[in-house]
CSV table of C-alpha atoms in Angstrom, one decimal:
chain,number,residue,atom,x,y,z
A,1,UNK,CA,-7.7,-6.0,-19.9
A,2,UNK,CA,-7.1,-5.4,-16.0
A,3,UNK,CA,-10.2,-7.1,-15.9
A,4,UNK,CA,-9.8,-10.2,-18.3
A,5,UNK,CA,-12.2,-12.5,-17.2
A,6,UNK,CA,-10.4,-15.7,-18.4
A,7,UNK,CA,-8.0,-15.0,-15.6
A,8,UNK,CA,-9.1,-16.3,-11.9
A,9,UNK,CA,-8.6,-12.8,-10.5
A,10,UNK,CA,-6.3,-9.7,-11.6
A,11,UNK,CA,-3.9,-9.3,-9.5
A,12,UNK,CA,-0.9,-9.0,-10.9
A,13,UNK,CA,2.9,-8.2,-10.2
A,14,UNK,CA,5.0,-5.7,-11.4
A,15,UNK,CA,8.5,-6.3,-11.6
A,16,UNK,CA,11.9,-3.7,-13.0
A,17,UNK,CA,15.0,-2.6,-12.2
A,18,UNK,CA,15.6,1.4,-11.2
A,19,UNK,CA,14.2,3.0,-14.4
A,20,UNK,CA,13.0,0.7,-16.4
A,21,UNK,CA,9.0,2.6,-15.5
A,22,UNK,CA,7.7,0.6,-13.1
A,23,UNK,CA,5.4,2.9,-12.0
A,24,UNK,CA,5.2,4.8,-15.5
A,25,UNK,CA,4.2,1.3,-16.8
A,26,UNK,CA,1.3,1.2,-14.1
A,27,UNK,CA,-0.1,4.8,-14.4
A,28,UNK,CA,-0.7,3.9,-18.4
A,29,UNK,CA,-2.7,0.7,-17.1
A,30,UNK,CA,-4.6,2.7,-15.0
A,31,UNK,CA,-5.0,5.0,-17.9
A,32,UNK,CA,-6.9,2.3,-20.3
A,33,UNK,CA,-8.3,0.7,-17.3
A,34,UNK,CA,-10.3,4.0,-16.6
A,35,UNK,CA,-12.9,3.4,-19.4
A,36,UNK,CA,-14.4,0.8,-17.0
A,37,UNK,CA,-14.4,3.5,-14.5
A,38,UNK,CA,-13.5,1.6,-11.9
A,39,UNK,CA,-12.8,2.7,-8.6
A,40,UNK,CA,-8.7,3.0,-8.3
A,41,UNK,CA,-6.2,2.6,-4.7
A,42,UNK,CA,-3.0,3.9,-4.7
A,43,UNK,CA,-0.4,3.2,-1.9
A,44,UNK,CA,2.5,4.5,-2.7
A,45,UNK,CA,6.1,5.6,-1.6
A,46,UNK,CA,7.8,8.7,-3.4
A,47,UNK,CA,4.4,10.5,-5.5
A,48,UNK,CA,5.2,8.9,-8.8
A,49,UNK,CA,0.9,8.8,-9.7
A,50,UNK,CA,0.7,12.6,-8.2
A,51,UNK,CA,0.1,14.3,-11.2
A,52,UNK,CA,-2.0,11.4,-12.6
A,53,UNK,CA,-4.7,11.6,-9.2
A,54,UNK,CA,-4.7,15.7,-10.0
A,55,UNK,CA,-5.3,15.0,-13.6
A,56,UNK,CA,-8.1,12.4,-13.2
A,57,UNK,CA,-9.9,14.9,-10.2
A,58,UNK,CA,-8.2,12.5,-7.4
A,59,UNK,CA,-8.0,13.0,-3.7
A,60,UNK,CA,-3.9,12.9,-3.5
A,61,UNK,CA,-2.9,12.3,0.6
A,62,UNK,CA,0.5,13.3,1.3
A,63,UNK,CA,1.6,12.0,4.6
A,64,UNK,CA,4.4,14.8,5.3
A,65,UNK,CA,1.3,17.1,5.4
A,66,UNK,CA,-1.0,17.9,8.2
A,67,UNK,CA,-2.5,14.4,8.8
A,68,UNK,CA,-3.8,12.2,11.9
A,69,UNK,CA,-4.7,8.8,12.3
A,70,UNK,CA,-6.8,7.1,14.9
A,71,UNK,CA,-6.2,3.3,14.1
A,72,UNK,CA,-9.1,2.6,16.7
A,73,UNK,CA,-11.8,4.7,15.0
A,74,UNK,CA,-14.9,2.9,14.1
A,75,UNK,CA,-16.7,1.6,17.2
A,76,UNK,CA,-19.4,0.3,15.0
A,77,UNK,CA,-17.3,-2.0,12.9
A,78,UNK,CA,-15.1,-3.2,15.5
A,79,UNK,CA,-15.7,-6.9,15.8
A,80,UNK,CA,-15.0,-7.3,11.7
A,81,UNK,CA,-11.7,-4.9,12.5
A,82,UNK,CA,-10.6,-6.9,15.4
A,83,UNK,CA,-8.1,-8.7,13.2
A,84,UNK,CA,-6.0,-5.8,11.5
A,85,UNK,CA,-6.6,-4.0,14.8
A,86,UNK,CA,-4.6,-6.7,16.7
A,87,UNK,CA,-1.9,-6.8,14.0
A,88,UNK,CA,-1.4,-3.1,14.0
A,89,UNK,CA,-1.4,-3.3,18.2
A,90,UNK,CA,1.5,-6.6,17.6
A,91,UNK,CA,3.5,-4.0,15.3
A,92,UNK,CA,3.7,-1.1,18.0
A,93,UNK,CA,4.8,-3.7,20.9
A,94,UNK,CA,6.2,-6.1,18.8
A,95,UNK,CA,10.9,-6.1,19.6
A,96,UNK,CA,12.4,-6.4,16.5
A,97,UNK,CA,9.3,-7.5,14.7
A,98,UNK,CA,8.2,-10.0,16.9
A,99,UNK,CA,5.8,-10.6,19.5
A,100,UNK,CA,5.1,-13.5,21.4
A,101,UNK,CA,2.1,-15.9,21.5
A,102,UNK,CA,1.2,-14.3,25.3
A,103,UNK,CA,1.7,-11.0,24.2
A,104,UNK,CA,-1.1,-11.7,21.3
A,105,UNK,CA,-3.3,-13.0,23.6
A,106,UNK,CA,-2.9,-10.0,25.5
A,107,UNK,CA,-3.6,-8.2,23.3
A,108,UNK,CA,-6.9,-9.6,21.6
A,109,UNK,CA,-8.2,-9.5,25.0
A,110,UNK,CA,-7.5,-5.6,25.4
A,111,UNK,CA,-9.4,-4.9,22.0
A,112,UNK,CA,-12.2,-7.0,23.4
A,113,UNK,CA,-12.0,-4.6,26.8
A,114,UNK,CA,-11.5,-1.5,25.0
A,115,UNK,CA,-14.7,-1.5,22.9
A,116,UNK,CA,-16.9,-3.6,25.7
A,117,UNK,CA,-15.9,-0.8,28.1
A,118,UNK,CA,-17.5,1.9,25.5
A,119,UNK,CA,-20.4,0.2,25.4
A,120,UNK,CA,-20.8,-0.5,29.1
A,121,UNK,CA,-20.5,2.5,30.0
A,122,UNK,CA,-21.9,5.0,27.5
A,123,UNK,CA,-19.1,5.9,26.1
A,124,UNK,CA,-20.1,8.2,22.9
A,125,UNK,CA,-16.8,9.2,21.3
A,126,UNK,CA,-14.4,6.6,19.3
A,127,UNK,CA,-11.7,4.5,21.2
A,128,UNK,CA,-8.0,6.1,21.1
A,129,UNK,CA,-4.7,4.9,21.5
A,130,UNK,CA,-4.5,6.7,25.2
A,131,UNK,CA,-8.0,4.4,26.2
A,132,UNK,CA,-6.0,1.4,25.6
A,133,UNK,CA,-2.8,2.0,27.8
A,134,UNK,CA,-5.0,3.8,30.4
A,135,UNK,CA,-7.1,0.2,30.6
A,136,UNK,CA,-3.1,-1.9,30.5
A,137,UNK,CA,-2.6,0.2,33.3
A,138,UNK,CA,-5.9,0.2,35.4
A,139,UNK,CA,-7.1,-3.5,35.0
A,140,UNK,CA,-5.6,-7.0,34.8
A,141,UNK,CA,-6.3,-9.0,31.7
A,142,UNK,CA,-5.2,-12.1,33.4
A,143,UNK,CA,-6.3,-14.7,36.6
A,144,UNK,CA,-3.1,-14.6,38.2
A,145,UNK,CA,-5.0,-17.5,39.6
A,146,UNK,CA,-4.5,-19.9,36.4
A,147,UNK,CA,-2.4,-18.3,34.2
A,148,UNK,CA,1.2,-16.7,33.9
A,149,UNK,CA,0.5,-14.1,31.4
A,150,UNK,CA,1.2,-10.5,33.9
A,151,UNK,CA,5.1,-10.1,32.2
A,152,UNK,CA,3.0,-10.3,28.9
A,153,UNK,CA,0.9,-7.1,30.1
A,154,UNK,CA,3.4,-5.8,31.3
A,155,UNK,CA,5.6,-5.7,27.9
A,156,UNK,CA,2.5,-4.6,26.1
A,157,UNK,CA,1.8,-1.8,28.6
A,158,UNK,CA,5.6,-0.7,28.3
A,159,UNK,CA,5.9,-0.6,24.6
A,160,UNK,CA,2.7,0.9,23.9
A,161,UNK,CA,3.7,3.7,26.3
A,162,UNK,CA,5.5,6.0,23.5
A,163,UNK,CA,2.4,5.6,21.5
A,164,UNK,CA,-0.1,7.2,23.4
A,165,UNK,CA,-0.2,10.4,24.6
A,166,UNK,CA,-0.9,9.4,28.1
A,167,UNK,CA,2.1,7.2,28.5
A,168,UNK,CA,4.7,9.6,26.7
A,169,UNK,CA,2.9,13.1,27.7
A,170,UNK,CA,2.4,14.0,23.6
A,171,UNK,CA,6.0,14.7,23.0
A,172,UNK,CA,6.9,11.2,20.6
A,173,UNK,CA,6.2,11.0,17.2
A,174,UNK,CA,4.6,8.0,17.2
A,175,UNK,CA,1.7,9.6,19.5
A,176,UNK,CA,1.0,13.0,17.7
A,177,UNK,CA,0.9,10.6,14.5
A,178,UNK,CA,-1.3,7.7,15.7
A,179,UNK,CA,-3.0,9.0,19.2
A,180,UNK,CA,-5.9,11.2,17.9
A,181,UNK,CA,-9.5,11.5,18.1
A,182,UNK,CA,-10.5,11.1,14.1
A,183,UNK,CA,-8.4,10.2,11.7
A,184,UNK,CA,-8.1,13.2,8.9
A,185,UNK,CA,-7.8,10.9,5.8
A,186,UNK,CA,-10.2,9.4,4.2
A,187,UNK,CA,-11.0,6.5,1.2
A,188,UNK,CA,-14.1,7.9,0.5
A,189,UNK,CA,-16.1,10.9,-1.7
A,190,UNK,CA,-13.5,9.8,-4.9
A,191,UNK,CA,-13.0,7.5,-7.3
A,192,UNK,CA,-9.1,8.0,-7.6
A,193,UNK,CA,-7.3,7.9,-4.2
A,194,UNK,CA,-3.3,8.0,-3.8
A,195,UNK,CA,-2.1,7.8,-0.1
A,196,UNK,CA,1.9,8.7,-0.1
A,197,UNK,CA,4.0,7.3,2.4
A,198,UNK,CA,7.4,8.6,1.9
A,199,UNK,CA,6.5,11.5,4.3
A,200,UNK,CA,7.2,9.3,7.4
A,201,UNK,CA,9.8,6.7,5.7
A,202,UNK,CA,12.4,7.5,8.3
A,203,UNK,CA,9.7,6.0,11.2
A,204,UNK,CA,9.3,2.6,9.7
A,205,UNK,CA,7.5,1.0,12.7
A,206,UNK,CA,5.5,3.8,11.9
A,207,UNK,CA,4.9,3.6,8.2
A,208,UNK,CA,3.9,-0.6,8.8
A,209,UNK,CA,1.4,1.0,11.3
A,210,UNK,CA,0.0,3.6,8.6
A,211,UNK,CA,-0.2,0.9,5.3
A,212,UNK,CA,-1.7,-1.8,7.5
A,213,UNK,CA,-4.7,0.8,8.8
A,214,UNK,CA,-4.6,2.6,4.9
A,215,UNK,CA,-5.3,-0.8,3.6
A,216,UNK,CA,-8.1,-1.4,5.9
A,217,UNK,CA,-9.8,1.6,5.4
A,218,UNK,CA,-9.5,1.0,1.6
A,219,UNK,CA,-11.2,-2.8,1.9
A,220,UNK,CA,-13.8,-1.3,3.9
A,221,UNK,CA,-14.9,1.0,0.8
A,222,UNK,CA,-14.0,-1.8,-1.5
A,223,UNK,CA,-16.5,-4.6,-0.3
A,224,UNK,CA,-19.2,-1.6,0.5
A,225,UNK,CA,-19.4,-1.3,-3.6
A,226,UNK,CA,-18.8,-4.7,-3.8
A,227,UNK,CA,-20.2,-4.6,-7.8
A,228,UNK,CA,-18.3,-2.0,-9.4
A,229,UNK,CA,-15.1,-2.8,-10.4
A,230,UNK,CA,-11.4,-1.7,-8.5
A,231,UNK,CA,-8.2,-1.6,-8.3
A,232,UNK,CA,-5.6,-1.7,-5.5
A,233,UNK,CA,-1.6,-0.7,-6.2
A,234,UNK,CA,1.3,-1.2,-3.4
A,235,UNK,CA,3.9,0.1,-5.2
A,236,UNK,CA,6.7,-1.2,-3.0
A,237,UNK,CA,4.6,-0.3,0.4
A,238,UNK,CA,4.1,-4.3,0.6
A,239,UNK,CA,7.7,-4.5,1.8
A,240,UNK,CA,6.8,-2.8,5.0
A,241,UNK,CA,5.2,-6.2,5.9
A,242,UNK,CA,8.3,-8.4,8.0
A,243,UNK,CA,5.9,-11.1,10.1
A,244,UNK,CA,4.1,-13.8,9.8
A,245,UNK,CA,0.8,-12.2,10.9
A,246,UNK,CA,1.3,-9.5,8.2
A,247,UNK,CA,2.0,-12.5,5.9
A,248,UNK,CA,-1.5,-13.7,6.7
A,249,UNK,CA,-3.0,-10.5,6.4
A,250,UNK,CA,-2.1,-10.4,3.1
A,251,UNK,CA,-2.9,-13.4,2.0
A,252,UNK,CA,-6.8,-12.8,2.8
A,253,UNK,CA,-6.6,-10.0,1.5
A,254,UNK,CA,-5.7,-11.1,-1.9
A,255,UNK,CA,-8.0,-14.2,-1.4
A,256,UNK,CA,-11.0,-11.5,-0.2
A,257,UNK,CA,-10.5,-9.1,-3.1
A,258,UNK,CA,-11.3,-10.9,-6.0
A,259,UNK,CA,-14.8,-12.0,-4.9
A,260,UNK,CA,-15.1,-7.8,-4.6
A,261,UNK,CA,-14.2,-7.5,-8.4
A,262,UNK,CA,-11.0,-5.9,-7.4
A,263,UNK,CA,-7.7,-6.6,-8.7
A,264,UNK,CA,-4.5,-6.4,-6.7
A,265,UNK,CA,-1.1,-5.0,-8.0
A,266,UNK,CA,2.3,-5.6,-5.9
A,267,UNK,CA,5.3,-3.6,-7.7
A,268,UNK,CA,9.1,-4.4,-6.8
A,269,UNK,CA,12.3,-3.5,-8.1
A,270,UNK,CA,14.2,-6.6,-7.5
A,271,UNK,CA,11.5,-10.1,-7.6
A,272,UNK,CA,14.3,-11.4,-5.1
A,273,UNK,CA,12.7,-8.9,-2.1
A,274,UNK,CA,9.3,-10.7,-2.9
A,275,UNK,CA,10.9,-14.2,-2.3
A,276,UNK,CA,13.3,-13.4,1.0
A,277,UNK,CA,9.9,-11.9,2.6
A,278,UNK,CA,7.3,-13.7,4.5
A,279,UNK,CA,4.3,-12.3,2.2
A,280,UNK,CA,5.6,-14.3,-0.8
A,281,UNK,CA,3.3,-17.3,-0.7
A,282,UNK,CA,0.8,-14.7,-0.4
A,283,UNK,CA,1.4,-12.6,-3.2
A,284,UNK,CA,2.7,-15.7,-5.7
A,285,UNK,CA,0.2,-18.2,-4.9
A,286,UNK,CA,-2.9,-15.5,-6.0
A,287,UNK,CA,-0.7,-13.4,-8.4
A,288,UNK,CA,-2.0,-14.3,-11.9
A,289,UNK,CA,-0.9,-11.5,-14.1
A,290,UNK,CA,3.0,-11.0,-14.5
A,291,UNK,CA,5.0,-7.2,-16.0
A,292,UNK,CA,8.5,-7.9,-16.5
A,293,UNK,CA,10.6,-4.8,-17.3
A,294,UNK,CA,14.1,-4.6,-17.9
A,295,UNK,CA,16.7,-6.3,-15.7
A,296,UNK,CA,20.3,-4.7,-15.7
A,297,UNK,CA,22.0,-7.9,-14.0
A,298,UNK,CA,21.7,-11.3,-14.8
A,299,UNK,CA,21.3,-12.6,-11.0
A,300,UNK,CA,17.7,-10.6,-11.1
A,301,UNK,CA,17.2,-12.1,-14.7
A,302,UNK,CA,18.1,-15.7,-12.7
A,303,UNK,CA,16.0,-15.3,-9.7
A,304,UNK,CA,12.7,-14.4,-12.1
A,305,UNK,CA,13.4,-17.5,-13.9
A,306,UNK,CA,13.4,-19.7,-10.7
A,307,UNK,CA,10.5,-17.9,-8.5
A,308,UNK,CA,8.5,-17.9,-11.8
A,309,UNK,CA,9.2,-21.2,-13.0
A,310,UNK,CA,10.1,-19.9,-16.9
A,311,UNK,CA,11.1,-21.8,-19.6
A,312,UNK,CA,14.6,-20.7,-21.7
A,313,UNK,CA,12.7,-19.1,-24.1
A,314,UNK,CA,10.6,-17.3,-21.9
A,315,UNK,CA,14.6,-16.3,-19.6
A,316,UNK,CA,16.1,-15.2,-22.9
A,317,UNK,CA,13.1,-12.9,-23.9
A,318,UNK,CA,13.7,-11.2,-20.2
A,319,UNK,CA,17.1,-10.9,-20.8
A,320,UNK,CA,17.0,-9.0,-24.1
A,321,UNK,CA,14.3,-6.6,-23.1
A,322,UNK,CA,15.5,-3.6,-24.8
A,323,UNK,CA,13.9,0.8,-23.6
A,324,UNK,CA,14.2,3.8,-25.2
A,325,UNK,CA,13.8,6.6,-22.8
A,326,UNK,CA,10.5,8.7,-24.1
A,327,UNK,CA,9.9,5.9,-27.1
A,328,UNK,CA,9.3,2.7,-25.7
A,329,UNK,CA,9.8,0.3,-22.8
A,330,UNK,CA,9.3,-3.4,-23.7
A,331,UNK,CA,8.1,-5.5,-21.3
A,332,UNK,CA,6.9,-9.0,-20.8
A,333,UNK,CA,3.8,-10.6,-20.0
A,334,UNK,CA,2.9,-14.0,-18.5
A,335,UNK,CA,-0.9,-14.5,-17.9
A,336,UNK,CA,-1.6,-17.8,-15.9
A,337,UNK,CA,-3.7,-20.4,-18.4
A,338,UNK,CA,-3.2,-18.2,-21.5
A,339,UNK,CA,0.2,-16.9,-22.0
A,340,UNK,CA,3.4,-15.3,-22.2
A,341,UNK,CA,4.8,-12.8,-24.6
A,342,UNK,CA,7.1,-10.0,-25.5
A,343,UNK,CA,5.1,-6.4,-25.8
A,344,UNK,CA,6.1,-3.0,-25.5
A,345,UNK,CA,4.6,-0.4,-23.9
A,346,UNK,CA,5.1,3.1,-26.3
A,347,UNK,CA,2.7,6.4,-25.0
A,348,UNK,CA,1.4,8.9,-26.7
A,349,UNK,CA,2.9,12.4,-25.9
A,350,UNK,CA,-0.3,13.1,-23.6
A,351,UNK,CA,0.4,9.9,-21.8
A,352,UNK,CA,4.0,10.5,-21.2
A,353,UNK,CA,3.8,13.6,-19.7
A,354,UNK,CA,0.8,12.3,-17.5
A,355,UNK,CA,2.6,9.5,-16.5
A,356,UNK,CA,6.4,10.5,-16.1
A,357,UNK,CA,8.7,10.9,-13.4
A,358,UNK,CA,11.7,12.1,-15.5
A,359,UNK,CA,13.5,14.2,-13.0
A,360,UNK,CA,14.2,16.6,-16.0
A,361,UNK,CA,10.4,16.4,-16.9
A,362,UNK,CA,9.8,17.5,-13.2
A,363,UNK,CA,11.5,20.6,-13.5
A,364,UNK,CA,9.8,22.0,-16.5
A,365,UNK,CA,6.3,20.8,-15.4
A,366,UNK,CA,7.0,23.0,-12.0
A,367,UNK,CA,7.7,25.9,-14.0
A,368,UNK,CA,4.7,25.7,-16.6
A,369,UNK,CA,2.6,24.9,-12.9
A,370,UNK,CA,3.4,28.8,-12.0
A,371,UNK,CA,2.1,30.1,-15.6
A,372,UNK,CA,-0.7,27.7,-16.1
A,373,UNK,CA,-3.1,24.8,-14.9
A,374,UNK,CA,-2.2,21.4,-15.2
A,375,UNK,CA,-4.1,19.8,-17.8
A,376,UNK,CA,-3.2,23.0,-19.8
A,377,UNK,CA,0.2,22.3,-18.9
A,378,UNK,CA,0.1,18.5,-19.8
A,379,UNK,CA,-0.8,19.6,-22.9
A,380,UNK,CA,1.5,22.2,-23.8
A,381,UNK,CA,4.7,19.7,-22.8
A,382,UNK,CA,3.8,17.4,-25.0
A,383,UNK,CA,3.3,19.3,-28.2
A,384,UNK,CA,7.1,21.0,-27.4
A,385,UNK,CA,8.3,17.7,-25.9
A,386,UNK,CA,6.3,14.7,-27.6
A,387,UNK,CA,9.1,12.5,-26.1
A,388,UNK,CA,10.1,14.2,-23.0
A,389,UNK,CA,12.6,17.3,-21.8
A,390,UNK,CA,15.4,14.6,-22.3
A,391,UNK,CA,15.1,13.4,-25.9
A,392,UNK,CA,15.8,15.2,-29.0
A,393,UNK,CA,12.0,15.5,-30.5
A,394,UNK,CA,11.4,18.9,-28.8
A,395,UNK,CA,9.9,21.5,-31.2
């Protein structure tokens, strides 16, 4: 049970090597979880839940599609967004991931300016990107009187130049992107929502940008219903965060979450990324729900023993966790204050083919796709391929 009251909250982390169904092992979760009919967030990186969020009548946002953000948008909420608004100003100015204590202050006081200066003066469209450098520009946020803080404008004004498409005339990435009136995406009107971020993967300043305002957006609608029952996936888009602020941000929000009955789910290849990275506290200290899947190497089976604190019996259960490609994928579980054990994770044929990624099973869904609908499709692969295109069990 996602939801098993005995535990202090759900969150939980998913950890497997390259193929060992990671995300296969989290679609079928979400499967059984759906009987609650929870509300379900997806932030992915490489559309391994698309065909589930089509199945289930999902909104699916693609981010190498047609899509704009305004981080600034929502005038109304601003003072309980000042927070991730800040951080996601920090990561556009920030050199090499860091930005220093003037700079911050800086820039808390332009958010302050920036929405005071709407208000003031009647202002009745949202805040963009553009509004902020134009007010960098225009006024001083500092008494040059008492304080030594104009080199910190400065710095902000420069790097927050390519941006906006004020201070790089529209023609950067970063500003067509992240410099618009409304954003085009949405949280809302569904129950099933998968954001993709592979489409920009090759801007990572930009993808940090993106999950940090994605995630916002998704709390807002999570502590609006704050009753019904949620989930929340970062299926390796937690890695984006590299700071301590994003640390921090992390950290409340897996405090937050649980007193929204929604449960938290961080998946990783290797559990050694988690500890080298500055959101581990975070994610350890309120993690209470561990998935091991296979491990090919034994330093990966070694560092889950000493971030996890296992026992030898609990190491030599990892280390023999055995898959069979379309069969079965054991796995084990560790469930703070109740357990651990060995299970094993074996689909039905309509699971599979909802849930896999198979290359191979790719190719002959995208041919059925041109003869048929999906769910008729689903359903047609796994009577001829109960196990999947690779396996032996076809008819």
């Amino acid at each position: 049970d996602v939801f098993d009251p005995r535990l202090p909250a759900g969150h939980g982390l998913v950890v497997g090597s390259t193929g060992s169904g990671k995300s296969f092992t989290m679609s079928l979760l979400l499967l059984s979880a759906m009987a609650q009919n929870p509300l379900i967030f997806i932030i992915d990186k490489g559309g391994s839940y698309k065909k589930l969020c089509n199945i289930m009548g999902g909104s699916y946002i693609d981010l190498s599609g047609d899509v704009a953000f305004n981080p600034l948008e929502g005038r109304n909420i601003w003072r309980e967004r000042t927070g991730s608004i800040s951080l996601m100003l920090q990561v556009m100015v920030s050199d090499d991931g860091k930005v220093s204590r003037e700079e911050k202050v800086i820039i808390e006081r332009l958010v302050q300016e920036l929405y005071q200066s709407f208000e003031r003066n009647g202002i009745d469209r949202e805040c963009t990107l553009s509004d902020a450098y134009r007010i960098l520009r225009s006024q001083k946020l500092v008494d040059p009187a008492t304080e030594d803080l104009e080199k910190a404008q400065r710095q902000v004004t420069l790097h927050l130049a390519r941006w906006t498409r004020v201070g790089s005339k529209g023609t950067t990435f970063y500003s067509k992107i992240l410099d618009n009136p409304k954003t085009t995406v949405t949280a809302e009107n569904t129950d099933f929502v998968v954001f993709d971020l592979q489409g920009v993967e090759q801007y990572p300043e930009v993808l940090q940008v993106i999950f940090l305002y994605l995630t916002d957006i998704v709390r807002q609608r999570i502590v609006k219903e704050k009753q019904r029952q949620k989930i929340l996936v970062f299926d390796e888009a937690w890695a984006l965060l590299n700071n301590e602020d994003s640390a921090i941000f992390i950290a409340e929000l897996y405090r937050t979450m649980r007193k929204f009955n929604c449960a938290v789910f961080a998946i990783s290849q290797d559990i050694s990324d988690l500890a080298d990275s500055v959101v581990a506290s975070a994610i350890i200290t309120n993690t209470y729900r561990y998935i091991i899947l296979r491990q090919v190497n034994e330093n990966a089976i070694n560092a889950i023993e000493r971030i996890l604190g296992l026992n030898s019996i609990e190491k030599m259960v990892i280390s023999l966790l055995d898959q069979k490609k379309g069969y079965y994928s054991e796995i084990f579980l560790r469930q703070a204050g109740i357990g651990s054990s060995k299970m094993v994770v074996s689909p039905s044929p309509m699971e599979y083919w909802m849930a896999t990624t198979d290359p191979k099973d790719n190719r002959e869904m995208s041919e059925l796709l041109k003869k048929m609908p999906l769910e008729q499709a689903v359903k047609r692969l796994s009577e001829n391929f109960p196990h999947g295109i690779s396996t032996k069990g076809g008819m």
